[in-house]
Short mmCIF file of C-alpha atoms in Angstrom, two decimals:
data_model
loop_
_atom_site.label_atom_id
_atom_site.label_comp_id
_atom_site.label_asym_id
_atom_site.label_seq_id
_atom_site.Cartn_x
_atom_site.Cartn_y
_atom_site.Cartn_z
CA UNK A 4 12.23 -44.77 -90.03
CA UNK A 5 12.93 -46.57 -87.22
CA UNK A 6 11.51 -50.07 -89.29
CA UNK A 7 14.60 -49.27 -91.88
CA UNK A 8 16.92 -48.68 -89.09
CA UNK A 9 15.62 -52.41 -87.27
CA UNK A 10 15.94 -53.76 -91.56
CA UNK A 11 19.39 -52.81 -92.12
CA UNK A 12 21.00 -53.32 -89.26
CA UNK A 13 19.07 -57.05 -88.19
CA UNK A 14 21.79 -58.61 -85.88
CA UNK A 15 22.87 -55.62 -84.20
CA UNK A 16 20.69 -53.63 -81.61
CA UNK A 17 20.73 -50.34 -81.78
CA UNK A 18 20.71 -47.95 -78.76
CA UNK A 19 17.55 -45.85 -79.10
CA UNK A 20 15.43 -47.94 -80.20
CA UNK A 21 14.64 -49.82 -77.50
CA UNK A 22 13.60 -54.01 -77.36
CA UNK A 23 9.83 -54.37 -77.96
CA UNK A 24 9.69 -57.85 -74.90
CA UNK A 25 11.45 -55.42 -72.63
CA UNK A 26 8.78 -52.74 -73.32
CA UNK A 27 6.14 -55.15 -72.67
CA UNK A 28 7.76 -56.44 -69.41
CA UNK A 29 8.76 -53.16 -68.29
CA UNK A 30 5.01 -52.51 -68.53
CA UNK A 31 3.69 -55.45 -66.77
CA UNK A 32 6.15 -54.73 -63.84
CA UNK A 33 4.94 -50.78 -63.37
CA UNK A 34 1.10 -52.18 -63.69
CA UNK A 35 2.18 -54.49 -61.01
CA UNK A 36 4.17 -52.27 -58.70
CA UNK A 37 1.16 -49.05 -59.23
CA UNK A 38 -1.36 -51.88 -58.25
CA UNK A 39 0.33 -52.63 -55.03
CA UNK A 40 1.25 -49.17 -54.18
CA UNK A 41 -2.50 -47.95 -55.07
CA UNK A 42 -3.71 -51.04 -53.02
CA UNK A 43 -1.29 -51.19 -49.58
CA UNK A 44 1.32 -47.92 -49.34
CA UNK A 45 -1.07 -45.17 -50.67
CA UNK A 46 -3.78 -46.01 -47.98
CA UNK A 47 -0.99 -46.35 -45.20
CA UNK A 48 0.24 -43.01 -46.27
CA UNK A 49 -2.89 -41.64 -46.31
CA UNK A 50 -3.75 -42.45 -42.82
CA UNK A 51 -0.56 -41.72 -42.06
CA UNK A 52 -1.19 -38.46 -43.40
CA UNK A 53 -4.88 -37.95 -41.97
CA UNK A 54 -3.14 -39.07 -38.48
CA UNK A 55 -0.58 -35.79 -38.95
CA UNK A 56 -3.57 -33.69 -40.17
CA UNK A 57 -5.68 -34.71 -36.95
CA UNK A 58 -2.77 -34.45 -34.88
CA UNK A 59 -1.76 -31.25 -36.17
CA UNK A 60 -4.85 -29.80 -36.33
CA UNK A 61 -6.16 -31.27 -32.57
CA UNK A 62 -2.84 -29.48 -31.55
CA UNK A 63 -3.72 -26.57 -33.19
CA UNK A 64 -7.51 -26.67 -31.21
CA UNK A 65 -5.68 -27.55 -27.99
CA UNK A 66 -3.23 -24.75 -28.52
CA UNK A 67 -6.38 -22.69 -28.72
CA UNK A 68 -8.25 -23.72 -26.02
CA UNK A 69 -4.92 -23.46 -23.57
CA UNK A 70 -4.53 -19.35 -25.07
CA UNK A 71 -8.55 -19.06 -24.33
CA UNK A 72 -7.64 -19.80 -21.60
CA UNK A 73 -4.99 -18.20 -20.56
CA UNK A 74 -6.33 -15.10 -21.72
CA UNK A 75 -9.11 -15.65 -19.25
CA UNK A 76 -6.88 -16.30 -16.63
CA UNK A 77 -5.23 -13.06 -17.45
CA UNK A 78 -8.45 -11.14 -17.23
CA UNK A 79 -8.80 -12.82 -13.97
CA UNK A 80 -5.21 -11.39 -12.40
CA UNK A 81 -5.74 -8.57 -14.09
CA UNK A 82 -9.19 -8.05 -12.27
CA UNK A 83 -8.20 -9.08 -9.11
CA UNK A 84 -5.13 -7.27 -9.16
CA UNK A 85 -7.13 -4.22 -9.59
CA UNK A 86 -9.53 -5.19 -6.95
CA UNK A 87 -6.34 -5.44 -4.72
CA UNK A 88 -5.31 -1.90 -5.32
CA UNK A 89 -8.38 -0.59 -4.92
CA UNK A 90 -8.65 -2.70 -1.62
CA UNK A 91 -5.15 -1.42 -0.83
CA UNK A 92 -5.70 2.20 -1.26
CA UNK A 93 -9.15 1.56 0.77
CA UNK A 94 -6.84 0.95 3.10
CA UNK A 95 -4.34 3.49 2.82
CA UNK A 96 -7.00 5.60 3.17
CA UNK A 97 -8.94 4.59 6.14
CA UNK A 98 -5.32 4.31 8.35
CA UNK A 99 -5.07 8.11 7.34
CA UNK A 100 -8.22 8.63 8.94
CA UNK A 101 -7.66 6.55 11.91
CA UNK A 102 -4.09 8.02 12.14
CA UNK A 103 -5.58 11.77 11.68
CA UNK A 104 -7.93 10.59 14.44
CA UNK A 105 -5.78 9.04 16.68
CA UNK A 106 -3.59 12.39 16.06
CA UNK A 107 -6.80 15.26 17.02
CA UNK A 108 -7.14 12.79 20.33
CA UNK A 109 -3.85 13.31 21.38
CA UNK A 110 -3.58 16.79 20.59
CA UNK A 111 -7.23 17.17 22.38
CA UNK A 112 -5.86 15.30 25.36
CA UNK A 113 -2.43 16.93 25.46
CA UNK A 114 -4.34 20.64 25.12
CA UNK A 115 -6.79 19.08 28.12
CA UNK A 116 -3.52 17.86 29.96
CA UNK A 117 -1.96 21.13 29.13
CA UNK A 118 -4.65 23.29 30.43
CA UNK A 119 -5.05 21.72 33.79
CA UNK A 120 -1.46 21.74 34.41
CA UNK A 121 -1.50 25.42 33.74
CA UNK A 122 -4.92 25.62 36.20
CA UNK A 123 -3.18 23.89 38.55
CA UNK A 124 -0.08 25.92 38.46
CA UNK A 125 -2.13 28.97 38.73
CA UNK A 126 -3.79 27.18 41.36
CA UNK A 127 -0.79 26.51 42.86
CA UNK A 128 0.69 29.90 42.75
CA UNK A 129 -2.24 31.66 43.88
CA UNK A 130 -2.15 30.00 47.37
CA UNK A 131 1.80 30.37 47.65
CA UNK A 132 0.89 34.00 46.77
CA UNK A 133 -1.76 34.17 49.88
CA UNK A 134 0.77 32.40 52.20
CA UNK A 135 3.43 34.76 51.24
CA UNK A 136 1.06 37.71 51.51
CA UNK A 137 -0.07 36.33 55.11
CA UNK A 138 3.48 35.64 55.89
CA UNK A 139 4.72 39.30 54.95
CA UNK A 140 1.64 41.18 56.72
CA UNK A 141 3.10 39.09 59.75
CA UNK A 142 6.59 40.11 59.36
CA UNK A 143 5.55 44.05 57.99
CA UNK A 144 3.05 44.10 61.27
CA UNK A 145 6.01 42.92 63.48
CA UNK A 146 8.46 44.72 62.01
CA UNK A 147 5.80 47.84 61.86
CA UNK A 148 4.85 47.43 66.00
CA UNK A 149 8.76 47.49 66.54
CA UNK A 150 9.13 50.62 64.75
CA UNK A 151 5.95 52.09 65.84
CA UNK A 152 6.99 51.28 69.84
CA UNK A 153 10.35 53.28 69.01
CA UNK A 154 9.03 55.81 67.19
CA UNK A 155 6.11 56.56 69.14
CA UNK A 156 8.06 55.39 72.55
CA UNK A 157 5.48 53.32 74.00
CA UNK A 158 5.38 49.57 74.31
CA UNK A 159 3.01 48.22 71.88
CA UNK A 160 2.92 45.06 73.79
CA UNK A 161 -0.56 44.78 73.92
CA UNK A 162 -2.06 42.27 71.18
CA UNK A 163 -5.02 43.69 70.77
CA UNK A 164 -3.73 47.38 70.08
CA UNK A 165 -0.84 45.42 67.98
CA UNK A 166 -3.50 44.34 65.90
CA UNK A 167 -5.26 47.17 65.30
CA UNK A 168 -2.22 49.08 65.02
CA UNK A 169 -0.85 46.69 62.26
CA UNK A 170 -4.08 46.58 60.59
CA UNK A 171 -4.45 50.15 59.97
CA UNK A 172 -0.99 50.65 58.81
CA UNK A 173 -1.46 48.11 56.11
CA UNK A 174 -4.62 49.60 54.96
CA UNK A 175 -2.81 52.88 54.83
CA UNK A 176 -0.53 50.99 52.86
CA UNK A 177 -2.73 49.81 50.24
CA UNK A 178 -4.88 52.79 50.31
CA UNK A 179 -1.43 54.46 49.34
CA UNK A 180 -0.46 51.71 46.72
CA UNK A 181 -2.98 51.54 44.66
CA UNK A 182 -4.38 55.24 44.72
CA UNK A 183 -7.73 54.66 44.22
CA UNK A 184 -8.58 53.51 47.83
CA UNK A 185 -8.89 49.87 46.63
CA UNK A 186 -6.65 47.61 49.12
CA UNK A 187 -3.77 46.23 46.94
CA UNK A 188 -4.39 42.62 47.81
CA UNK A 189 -8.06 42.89 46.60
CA UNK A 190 -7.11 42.90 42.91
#
């Protein structure tokens, strides 16, 4: 069909049916143009393209490597950060012992401090308690000669019958205080 269509119509192309010199340069020109792709561009785009692969995948092994290691630098914090609590209640721990310490010596020395205070207070009071006691006989005997001499009308002037005198009226006077004939400055 498409001989009868080239017959009939001779001086006039037609459309679809295309020129059989164009064909055959039209095929000439794509042999040429694959041959010089296939020869220069395909190898540049293949290294170009084995460059991205090896830079892609060398990224890929560095990105890798960098979260190996960060994940053993993690490990690492996280270890020592544990270590450092531990450490830190260690710590904690041992200043409550020092501080529970330090707190029984105080108490131990204020209790000591305490109790000789009080000894010495009793200490204290029991000799102010003899001085008054010595005082008072002193006064009572004077006071007791005075009344004796005007009760009894004598002078007492003496100091040896004073004495006596005196001394026997206190023990009468403890003898009476207590009740059970033990002096009252005995207990």
């Amino acid at each position: 069909m498409l001989l009868n269509l080239a017959a009939e119509g001779g001086t006039e192309h037609n459309p679809i049916v295309p020129i059989w010199q164009e064909i055959v340069v039209g095929l000439v020109a794509f042999g040429l143009l694959a041959y010089l792709l296939m020869k220069h561009v395909f190898p540049r785009m293949e290294q170009t393209f084995q460059a991205r692969v090896d830079a892609i995948e060398g990224g890929i092994k560095r990105a890798e490597t960098a979260q190996a290691e960060a994940n053993k630098l993690l490990e690492q914090y996280k270890a020592q950060l544990a270590e450092a609590r531990t450490e830190a209640a260690k710590i904690r721990d041992d200043a409550r012992v020092d501080a529970e310490g330090i707190r029984s010596d105080v108490l131990a020395k204020a209790r000591e401090e305490s109790d000789r205070i009080i000894a010495a207070g009793k200490e204290q009071l029991a000799a102010e308690r003899q001085t008054i006691v010595r005082e008072l006989r002193a006064e009572v005997g004077t006071v007791a000669v005075d009344l004796a001499s005007k009760i009894v009308g004598e002078s007492l002037a003496d100091e040896a019958r004073r004495r006596n005198t005196v001394e026997r009226f206190l023990a009468d006077l403890e003898t009476a205080g207590t009740g059970n004939g033990t002096p009252a400055g005995a207990r």
